[in-house]
Coordinates of C-alpha atoms in Angstrom, one line a residue:
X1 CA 9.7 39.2 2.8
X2 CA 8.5 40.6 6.2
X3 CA 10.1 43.7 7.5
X4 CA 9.6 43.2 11.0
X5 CA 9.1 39.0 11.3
X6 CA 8.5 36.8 14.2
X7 CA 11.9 37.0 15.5
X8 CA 14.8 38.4 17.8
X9 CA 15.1 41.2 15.0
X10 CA 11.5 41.9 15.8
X11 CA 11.2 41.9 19.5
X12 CA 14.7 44.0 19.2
X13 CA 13.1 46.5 17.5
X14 CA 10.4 46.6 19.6
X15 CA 12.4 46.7 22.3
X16 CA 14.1 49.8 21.2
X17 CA 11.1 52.4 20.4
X18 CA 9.7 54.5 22.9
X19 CA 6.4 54.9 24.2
X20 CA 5.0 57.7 21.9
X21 CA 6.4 55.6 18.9
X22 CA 4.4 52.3 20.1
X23 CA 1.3 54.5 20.8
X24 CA 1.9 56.2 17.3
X25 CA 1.7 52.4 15.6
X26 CA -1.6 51.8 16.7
X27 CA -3.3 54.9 15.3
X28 CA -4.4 54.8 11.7
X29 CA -5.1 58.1 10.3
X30 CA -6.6 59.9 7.1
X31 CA -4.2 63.3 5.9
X32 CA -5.7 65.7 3.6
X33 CA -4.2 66.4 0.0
X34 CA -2.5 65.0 -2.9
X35 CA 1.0 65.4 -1.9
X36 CA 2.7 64.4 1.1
X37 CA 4.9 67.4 1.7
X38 CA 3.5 70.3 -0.4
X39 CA -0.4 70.6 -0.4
X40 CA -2.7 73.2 -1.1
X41 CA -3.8 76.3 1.3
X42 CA -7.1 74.4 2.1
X43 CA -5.5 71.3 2.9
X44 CA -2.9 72.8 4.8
X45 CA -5.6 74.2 7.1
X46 CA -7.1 71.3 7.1
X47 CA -4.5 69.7 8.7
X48 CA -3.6 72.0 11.1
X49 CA -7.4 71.4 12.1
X50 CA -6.6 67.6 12.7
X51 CA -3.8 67.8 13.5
X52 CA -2.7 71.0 15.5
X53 CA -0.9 74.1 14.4
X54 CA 2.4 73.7 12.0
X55 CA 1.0 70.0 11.1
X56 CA 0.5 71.4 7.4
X57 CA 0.7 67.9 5.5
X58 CA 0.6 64.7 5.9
X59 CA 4.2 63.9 6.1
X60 CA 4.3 66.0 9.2
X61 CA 1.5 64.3 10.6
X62 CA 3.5 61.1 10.4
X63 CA 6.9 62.3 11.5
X64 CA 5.1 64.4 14.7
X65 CA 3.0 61.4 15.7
X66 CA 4.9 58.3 14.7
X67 CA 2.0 57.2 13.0
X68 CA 1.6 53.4 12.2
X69 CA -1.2 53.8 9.1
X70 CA -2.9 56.4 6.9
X71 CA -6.0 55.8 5.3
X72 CA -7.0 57.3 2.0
X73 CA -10.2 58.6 0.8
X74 CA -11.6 60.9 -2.2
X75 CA -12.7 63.8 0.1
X76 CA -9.3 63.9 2.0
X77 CA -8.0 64.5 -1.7
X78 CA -6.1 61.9 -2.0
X79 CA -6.8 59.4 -4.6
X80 CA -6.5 62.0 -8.0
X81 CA -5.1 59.5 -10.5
X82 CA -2.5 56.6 -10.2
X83 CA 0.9 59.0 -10.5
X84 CA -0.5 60.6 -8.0
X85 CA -1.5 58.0 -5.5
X86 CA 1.8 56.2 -5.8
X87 CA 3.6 59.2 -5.2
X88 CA 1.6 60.2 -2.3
X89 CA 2.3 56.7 -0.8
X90 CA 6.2 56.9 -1.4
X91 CA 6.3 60.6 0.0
X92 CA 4.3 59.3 2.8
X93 CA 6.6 56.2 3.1
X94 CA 10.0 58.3 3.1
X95 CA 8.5 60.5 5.9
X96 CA 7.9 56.6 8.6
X97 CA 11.3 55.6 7.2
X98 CA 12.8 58.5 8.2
X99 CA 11.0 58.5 11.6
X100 CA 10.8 55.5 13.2
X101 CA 12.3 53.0 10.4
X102 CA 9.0 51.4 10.2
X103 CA 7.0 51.0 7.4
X104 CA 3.7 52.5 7.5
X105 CA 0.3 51.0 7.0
X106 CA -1.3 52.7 3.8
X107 CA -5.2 51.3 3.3
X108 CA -8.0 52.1 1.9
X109 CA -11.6 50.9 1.4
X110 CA -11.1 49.1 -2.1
X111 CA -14.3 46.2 -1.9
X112 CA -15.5 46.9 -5.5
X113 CA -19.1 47.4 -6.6
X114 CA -20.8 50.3 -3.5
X115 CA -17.9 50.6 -2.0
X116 CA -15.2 51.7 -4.2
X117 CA -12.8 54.3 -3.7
X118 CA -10.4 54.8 -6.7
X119 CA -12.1 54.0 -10.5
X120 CA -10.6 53.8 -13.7
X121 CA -8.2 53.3 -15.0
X122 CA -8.2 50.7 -12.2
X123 CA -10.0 47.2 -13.3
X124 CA -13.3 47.7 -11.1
X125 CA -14.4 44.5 -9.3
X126 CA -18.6 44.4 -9.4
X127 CA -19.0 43.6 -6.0
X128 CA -19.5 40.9 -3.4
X129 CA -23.0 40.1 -3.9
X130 CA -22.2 40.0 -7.9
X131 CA -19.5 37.4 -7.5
X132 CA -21.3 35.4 -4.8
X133 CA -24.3 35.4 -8.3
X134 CA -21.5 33.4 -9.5
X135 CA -21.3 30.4 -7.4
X136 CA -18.2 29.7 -8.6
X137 CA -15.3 31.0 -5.9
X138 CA -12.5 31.3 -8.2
X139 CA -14.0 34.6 -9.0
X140 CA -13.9 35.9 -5.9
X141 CA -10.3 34.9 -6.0
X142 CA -9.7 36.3 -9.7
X143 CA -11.2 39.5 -8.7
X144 CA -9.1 40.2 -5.1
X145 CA -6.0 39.1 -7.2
X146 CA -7.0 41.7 -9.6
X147 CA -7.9 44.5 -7.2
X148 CA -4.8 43.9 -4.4
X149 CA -2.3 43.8 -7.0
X150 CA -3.4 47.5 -8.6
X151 CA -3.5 48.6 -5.1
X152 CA 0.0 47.2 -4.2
X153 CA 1.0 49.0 -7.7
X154 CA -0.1 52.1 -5.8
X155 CA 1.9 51.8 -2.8
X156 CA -1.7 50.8 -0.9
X157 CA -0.6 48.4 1.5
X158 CA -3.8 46.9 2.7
X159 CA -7.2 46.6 1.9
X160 CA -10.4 47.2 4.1
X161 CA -11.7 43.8 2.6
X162 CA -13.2 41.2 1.9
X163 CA -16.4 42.2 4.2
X164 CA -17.5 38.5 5.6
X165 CA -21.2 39.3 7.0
X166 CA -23.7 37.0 6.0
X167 CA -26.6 39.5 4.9
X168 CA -29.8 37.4 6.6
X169 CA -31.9 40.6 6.9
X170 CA -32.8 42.2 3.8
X171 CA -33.4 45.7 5.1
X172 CA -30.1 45.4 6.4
X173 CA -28.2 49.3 5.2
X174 CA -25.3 48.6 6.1
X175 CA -24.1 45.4 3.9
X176 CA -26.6 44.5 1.4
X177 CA -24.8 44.1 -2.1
X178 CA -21.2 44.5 0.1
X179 CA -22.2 40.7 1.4
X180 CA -21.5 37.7 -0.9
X181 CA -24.7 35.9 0.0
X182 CA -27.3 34.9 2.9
X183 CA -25.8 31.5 3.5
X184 CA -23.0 31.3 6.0
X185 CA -21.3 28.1 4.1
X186 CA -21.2 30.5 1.1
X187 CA -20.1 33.4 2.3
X188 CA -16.9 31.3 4.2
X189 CA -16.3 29.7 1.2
X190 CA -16.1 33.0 -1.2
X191 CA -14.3 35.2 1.7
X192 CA -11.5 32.6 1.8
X193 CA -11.3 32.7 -1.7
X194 CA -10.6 36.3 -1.4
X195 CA -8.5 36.5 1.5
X196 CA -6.4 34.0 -0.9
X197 CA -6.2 36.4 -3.6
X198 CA -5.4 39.5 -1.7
X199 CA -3.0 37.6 -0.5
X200 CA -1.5 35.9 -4.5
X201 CA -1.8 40.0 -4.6
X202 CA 0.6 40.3 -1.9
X203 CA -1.5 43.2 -0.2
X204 CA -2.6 42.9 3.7
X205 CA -6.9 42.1 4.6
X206 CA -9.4 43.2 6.7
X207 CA -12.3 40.8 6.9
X208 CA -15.1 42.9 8.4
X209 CA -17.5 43.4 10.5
X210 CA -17.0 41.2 13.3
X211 CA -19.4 39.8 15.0
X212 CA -21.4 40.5 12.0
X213 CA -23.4 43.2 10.7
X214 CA -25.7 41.2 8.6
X215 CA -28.9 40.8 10.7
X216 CA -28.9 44.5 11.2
X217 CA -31.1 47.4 9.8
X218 CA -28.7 50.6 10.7
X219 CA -25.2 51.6 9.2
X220 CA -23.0 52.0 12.1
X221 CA -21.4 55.1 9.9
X222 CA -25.2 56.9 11.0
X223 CA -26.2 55.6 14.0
X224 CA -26.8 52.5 16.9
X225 CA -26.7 49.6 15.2
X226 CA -28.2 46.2 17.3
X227 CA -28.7 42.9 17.0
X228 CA -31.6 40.7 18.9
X229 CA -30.5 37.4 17.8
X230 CA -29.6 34.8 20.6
X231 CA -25.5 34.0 21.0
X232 CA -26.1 30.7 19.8
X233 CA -28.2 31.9 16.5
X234 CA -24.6 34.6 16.3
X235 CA -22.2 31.4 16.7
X236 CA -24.1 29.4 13.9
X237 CA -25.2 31.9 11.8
X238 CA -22.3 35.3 11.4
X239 CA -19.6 33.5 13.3
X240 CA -18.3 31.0 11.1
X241 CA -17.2 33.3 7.9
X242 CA -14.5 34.7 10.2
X243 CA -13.6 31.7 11.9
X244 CA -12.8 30.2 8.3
X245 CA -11.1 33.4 7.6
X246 CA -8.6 33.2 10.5
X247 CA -8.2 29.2 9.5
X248 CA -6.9 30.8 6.2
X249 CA -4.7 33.0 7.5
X250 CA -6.0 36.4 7.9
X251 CA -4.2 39.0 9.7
X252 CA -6.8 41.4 10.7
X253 CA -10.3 41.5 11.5
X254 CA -12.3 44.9 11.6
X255 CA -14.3 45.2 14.7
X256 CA -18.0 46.8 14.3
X257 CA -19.7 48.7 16.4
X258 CA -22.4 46.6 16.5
X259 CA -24.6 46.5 19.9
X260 CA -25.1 42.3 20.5
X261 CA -26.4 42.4 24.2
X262 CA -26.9 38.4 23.7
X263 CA -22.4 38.4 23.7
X264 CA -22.3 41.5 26.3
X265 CA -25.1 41.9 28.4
X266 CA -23.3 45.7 29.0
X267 CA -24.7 46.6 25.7
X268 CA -21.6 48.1 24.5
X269 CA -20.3 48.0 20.8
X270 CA -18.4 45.2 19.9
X271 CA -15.5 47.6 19.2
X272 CA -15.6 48.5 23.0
X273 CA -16.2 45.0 24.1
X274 CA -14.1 43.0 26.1
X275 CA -16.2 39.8 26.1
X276 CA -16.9 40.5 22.5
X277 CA -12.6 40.7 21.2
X278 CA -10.9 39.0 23.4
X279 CA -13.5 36.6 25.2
X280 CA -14.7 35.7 21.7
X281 CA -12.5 36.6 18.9
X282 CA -9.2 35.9 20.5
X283 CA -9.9 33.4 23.0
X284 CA -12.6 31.3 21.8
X285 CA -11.7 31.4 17.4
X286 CA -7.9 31.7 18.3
X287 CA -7.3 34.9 16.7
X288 CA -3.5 36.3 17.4
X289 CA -4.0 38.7 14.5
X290 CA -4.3 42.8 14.6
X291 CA -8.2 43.7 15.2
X292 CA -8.7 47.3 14.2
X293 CA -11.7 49.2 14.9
X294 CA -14.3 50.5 12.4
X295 CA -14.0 54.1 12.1
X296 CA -14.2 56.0 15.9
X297 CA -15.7 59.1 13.8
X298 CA -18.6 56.4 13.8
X299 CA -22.4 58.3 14.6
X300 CA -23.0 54.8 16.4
X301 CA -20.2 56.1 19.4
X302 CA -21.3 59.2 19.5
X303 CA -22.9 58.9 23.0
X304 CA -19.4 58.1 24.5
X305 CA -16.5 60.3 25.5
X306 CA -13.1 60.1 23.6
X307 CA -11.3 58.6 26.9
X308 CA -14.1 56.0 27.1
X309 CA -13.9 54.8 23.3
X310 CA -9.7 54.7 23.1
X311 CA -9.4 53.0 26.7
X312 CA -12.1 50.9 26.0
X313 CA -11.0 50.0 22.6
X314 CA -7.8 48.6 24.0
X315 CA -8.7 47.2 27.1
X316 CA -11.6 45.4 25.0
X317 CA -8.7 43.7 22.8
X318 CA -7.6 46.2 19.8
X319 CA -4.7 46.7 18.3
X320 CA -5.2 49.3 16.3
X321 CA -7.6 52.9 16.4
X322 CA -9.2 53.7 12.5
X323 CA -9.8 57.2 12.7
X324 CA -10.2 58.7 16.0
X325 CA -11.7 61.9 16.4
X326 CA -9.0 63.5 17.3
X327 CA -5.4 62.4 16.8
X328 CA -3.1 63.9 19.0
X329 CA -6.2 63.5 21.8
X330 CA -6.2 59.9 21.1
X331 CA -2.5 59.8 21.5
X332 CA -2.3 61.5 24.6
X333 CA -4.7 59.5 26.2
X334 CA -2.8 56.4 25.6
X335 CA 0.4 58.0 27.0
X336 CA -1.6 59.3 30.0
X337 CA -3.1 56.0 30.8
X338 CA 0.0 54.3 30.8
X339 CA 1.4 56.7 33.2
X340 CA -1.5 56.8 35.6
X341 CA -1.5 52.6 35.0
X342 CA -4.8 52.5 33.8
X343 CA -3.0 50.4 30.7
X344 CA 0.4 48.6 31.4
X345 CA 2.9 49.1 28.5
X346 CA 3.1 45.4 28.4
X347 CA -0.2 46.1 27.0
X348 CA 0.7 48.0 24.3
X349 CA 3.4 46.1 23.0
X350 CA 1.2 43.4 22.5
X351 CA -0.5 45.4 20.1
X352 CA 2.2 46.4 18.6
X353 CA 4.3 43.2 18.0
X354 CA 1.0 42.1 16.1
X355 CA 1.3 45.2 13.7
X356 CA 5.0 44.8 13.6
X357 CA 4.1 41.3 12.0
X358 CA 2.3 42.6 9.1
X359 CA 4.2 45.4 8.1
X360 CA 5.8 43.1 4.8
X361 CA 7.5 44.3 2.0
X362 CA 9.4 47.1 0.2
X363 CA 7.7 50.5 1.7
X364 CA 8.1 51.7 -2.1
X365 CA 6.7 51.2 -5.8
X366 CA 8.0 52.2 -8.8
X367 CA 6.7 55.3 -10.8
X368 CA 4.1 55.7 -12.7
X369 CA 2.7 52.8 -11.1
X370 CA 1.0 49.8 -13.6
X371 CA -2.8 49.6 -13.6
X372 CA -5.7 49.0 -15.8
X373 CA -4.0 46.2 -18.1
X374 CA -6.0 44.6 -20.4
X375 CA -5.8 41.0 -18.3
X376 CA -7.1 42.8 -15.2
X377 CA -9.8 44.7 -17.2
X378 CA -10.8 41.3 -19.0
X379 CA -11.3 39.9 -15.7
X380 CA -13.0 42.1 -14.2
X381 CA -15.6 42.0 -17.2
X382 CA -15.4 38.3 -17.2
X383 CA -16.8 38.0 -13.7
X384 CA -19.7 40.7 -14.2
X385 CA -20.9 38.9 -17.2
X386 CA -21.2 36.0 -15.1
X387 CA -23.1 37.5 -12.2
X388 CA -26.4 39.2 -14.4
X389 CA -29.3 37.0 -13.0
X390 CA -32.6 36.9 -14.7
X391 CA -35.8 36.1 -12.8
X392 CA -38.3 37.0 -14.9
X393 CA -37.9 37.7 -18.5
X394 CA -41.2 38.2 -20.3
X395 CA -39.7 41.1 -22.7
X396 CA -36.6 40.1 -23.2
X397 CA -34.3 40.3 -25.4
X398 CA -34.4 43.6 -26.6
X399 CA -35.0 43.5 -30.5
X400 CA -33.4 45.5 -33.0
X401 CA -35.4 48.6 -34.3
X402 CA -37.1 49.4 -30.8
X403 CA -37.2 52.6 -28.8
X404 CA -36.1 52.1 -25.4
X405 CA -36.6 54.3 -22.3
X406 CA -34.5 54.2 -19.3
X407 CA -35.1 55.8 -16.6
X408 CA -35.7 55.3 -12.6
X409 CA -32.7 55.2 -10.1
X410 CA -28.8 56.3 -10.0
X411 CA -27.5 59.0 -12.5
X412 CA -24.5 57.5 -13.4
X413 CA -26.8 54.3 -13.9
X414 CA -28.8 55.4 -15.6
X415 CA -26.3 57.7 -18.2
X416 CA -23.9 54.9 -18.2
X417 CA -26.7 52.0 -19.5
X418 CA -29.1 54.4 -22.2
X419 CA -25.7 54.7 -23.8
X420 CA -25.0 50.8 -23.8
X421 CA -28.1 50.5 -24.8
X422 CA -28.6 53.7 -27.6
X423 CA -31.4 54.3 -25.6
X424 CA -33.1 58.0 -24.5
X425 CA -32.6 58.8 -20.8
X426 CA -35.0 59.9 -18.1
X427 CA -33.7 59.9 -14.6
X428 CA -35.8 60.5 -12.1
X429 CA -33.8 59.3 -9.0
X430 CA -36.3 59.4 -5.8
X431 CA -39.1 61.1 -8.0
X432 CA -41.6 63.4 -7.5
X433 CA -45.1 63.2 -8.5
X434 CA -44.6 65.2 -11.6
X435 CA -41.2 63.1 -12.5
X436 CA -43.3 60.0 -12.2
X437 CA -46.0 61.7 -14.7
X438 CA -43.2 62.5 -16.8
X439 CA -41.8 58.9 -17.0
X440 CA -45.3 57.6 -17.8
X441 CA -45.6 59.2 -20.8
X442 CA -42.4 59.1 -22.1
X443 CA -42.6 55.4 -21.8
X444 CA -45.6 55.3 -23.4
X445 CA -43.9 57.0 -26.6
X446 CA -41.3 53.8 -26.4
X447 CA -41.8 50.4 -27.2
X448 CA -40.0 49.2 -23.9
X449 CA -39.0 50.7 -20.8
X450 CA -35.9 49.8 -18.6
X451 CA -36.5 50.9 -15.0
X452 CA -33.7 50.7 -12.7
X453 CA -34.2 50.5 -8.8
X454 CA -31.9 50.4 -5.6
X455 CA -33.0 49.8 -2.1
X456 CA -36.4 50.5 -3.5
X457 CA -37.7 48.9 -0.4
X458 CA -36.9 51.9 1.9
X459 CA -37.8 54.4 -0.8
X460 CA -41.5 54.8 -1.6
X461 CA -41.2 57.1 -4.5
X462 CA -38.8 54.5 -6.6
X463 CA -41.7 51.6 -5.8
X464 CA -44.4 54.4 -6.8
X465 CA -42.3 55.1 -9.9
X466 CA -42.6 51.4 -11.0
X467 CA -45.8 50.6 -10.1
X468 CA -47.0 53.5 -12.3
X469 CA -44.5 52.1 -15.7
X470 CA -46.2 49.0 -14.8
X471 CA -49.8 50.3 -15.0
X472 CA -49.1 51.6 -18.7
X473 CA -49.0 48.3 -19.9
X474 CA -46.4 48.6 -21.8
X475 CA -43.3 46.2 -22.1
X476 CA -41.0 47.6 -18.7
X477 CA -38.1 46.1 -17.5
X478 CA -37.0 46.4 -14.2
X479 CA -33.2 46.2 -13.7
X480 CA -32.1 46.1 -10.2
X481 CA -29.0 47.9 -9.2
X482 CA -29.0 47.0 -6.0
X483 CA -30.2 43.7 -3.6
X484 CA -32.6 42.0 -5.6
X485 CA -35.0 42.3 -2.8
X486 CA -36.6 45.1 -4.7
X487 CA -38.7 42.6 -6.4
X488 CA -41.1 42.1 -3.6
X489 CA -42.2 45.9 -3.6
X490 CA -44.0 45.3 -7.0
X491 CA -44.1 41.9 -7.5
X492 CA -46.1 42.2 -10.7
X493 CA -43.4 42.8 -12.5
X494 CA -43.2 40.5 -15.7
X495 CA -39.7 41.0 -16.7
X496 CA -36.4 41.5 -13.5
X497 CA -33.0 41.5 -13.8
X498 CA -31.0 41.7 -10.6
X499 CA -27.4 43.0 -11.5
X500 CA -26.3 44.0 -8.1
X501 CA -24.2 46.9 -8.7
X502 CA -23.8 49.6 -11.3
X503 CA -19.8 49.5 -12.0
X504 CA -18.7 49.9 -15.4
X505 CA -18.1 45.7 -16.5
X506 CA -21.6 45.4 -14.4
X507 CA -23.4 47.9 -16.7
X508 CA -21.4 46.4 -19.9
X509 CA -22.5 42.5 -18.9
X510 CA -26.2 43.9 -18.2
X511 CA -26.7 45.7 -21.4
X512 CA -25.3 42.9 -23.2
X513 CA -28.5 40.5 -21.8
X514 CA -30.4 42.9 -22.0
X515 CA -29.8 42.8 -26.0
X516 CA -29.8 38.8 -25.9
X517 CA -25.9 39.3 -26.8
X518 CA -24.6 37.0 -23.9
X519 CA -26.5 34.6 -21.3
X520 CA -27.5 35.4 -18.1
X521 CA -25.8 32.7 -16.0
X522 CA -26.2 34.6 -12.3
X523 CA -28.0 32.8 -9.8
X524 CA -29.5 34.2 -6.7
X525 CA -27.2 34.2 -3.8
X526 CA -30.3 35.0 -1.6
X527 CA -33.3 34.3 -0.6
X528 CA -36.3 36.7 -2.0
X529 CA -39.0 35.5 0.8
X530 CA -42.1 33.9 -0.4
X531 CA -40.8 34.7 -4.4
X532 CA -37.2 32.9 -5.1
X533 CA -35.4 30.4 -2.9
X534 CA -31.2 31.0 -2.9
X535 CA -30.0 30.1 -6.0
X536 CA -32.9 30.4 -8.6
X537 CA -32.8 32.0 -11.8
X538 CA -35.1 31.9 -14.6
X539 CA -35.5 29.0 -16.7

């Protein structure tokens, strides 16, 4: 049942906060430690660095600026184990309560497979591009029920999922295995089918990155990212996923920073764009929904001020600010502009109403919270073991009785499948010359090598590493961790495997086809130019 619904109730309340409280709602924050009232010395100063002086923890930071969300991370020291969390989120909870009355907004970036903030005990979802390897939505579906019900368990109100870019450029850094697929019918079809589960889940979405980040090269997180392609190539190709999104029902849509001079000749980031969020999002797909911005810490805004980026968020559309640079600046330059009428407080309550609207549900869960059953686990598994896809498969299965190497990329990939496997391990992650020496004989003391890669395309040294196994002549297999573009950096290879992540039911379902234990079933969700059309696997 909604806290704050569309109704008299609603607009009452509204009605009844002040300014700094509405400005407060549309700021989501991150708070350092694992508490919300007692925290360590470090986090404490930490705070007070974010926050200002006597702002120790995060339940101050909520109570002194009426915050509307917190977002958790690792490095802010707040995702220890599940006790923790779901204390963290009540004592976080009890301190908006006792504020404003208002539930507060507590996300976090839970996708599965790369992007994956709290592990076990939680049942681990292998990733976008894994389930779109499926091509069977209900698994998309199976796994966001999965995932937003452990995360409701933890008090985590909303998830910064499903992402909805349709990955056309295979250099692209920023989505890659995050995507579900390079065809915009199948990446609609799987992101609804998430949206619907997160929503079974009863957790709130964020289908990300609108316009679209997947013809780009550069993560917004590290610098400008921009896209060449014509509006009308935009509209047909990235659009659609998020108009099928909002069909569905979503109620927010993450804004990217993404430069698209084709929609705003200005060549500012979509975040910042007027033409872009409200010309577009809202007025031409009929989105009423909260937009929130990707993170303001973002390299990609770097070149603008703090007045230009908050101003310019809101008068662009936004509803809500992820992570400004600085909170109480970001607050004071809403209540400034307001006062000098740069932005009318009609303004802001139209932001706020939206948020209103999706804060649902008891603020509270129970403690310890209920994760990592064996149904979610199973599922979890279930869906990995359907995404391994073979390509080539010349020294496959493994037999009983031979030595295997494994070496290459990722050193929890690597540690994670010798043991699987019972296999020796030799990682070499972005090797040097004398790594790579050392992997070539060591394979050639074992009957078969497994080699795994990741983005191999932007890393020389992983396509030297392979190229060299290869040149032994000896059986390798090269396991893909990553986007199975990889394969057209040494397309020699006799024997790929593309298992598009490296979670724990991915590394289980690999090693098990691997061994000729189970099938592999996956099917490319992309296109592998001038190798594999979308949806090819091995005969």
């Amino acid at each position: 049942m909604a806290a704050f619904p569309v109704t008299a109730a609603a607009r009452d309340r509204l009605a009844g906060m002040t300014l700094a409280e509405k400005v407060g709602q549309m700021v989501v924050s991150y708070v350092y430690g694992e508490s919300a009232t007692s925290v360590s010395a470090a986090d404490a100063t930490a705070n007070e660095a974010m926050f200002g002086a006597g702002v120790t923890t995060g339940a101050q930071a909520v109570e002194k600026y009426h915050l509307g969300g917190v977002i958790y991370f690792t490095w802010s020291r707040n995702l220890a184990n599940p006790p923790q969390i779901a204390a963290l989120s009540n004592g976080l909870q009890r301190a908006a309560m006792g504020d404003t009355g208002i539930p507060l907004q507590i996300s976090t970036d839970q996708e599965g497979g790369t992007v994956n903030r709290i592990g076990a005990p939680l049942a681990i979802s292998p990733g976008n591009m894994a389930i779109g390897a499926t091509f069977d939505p209900r698994t998309a579906y199976d796994a966001a029920k999965v995932s937003g019900t452990e995360l409701r368990a933890l008090g985590i109100t909303v998830t910064h999922a499903p992402v909805v870019d349709v990955n056309t450029n295979p250099r692209n850094a920023a989505d890659g295995v995050r995507a579900f697929s390079d065809r915009t019918a199948h990446v609609a079809t799987f992101g609804v089918a998430a949206e619907r589960g997160y929503r079974a889940a009863g957790i709130g979405t964020t289908a990300k990155h609108f316009p679209g980040l997947g013809d780009t090269t550069v993560n917004t997180d590290n610098g400008v990212a921009v896209t060449d392609e014509s509006r009308a190539q935009i509209l047909r190709t990235h659009v659609p996923p998020f108009r099928a999104i909002i069909a569905a029902g979503a109620e927010s849509i993450m804004a990217a920073h993404i430069v698209a001079p084709s929609l705003d000749p200005t060549g500012v980031p979509a975040s910042l764009s007027r033409p872009i969020i409200t010309g577009l999002l809202r007025d031409q797909l009929g989105f009423d929904g909260v937009v929130v911005t990707d993170a303001l810490e973002a390299a990609a805004l770097e070149d603008y001020t703090d007045e230009q980026v908050i101003i310019g968020a809101v008068r662009a559309g936004v509803d809500q600010l992820l992570m400004p640079r600085s909170v109480p600046g970001a607050i004071r330059i809403l209540l400034d502009a307001v006062e000098s009428g740069q932005l009318s407080e009609r303004r802001i309550d139209q932001s706020v109403r939206r948020i209103l609207k999706t804060k649902t549900g008891s603020p509270y869960v129970p403690e310890p919270p209920v994760v990592g059953t064996p149904a979610a686990v199973d599922t979890m598994n279930r869906i990995a073991a359907r995404s391994i896809t073979t390509l080539r498969s010349a020294a496959l299965p493994l037999r009983p009785g031979q030595t295997v190497l494994v070496t290459g990329w990722g050193a929890g990939t690597t540690t994670n499948l010798a043991a699987a496997l019972g296999a020796t391990r030799l990682y070499t992650g972005s090797p040097t010359d004398a790594l790579i020496a050392q992997a070539v004989t060591a394979a050639q003391q074992h009957d078969v090598t497994v080699v795994t890669t990741s983005n191999a395309w932007s890393d020389p040294t992983q396509v030297k590493l392979v190229q060299a196994l290869l040149a032994t002549g000896k059986p390798i297999v090269v396991v893909v961790a990553g986007t199975p573009y990889d394969l057209a950096s040494f397309p020699t290879a006799k024997t790929f495997v593309a298992a598009y992540g490296y979670q724990p039911p991915t590394i289980a379902a690999l090693a098990a086809v691997l061994q000729g234990r189970a099938k592999s079933t996956g099917r490319l969700p992309v296109t592998i130019e001038g190798l594999y059309p979308y949806g090819y696997r091995a005969p």
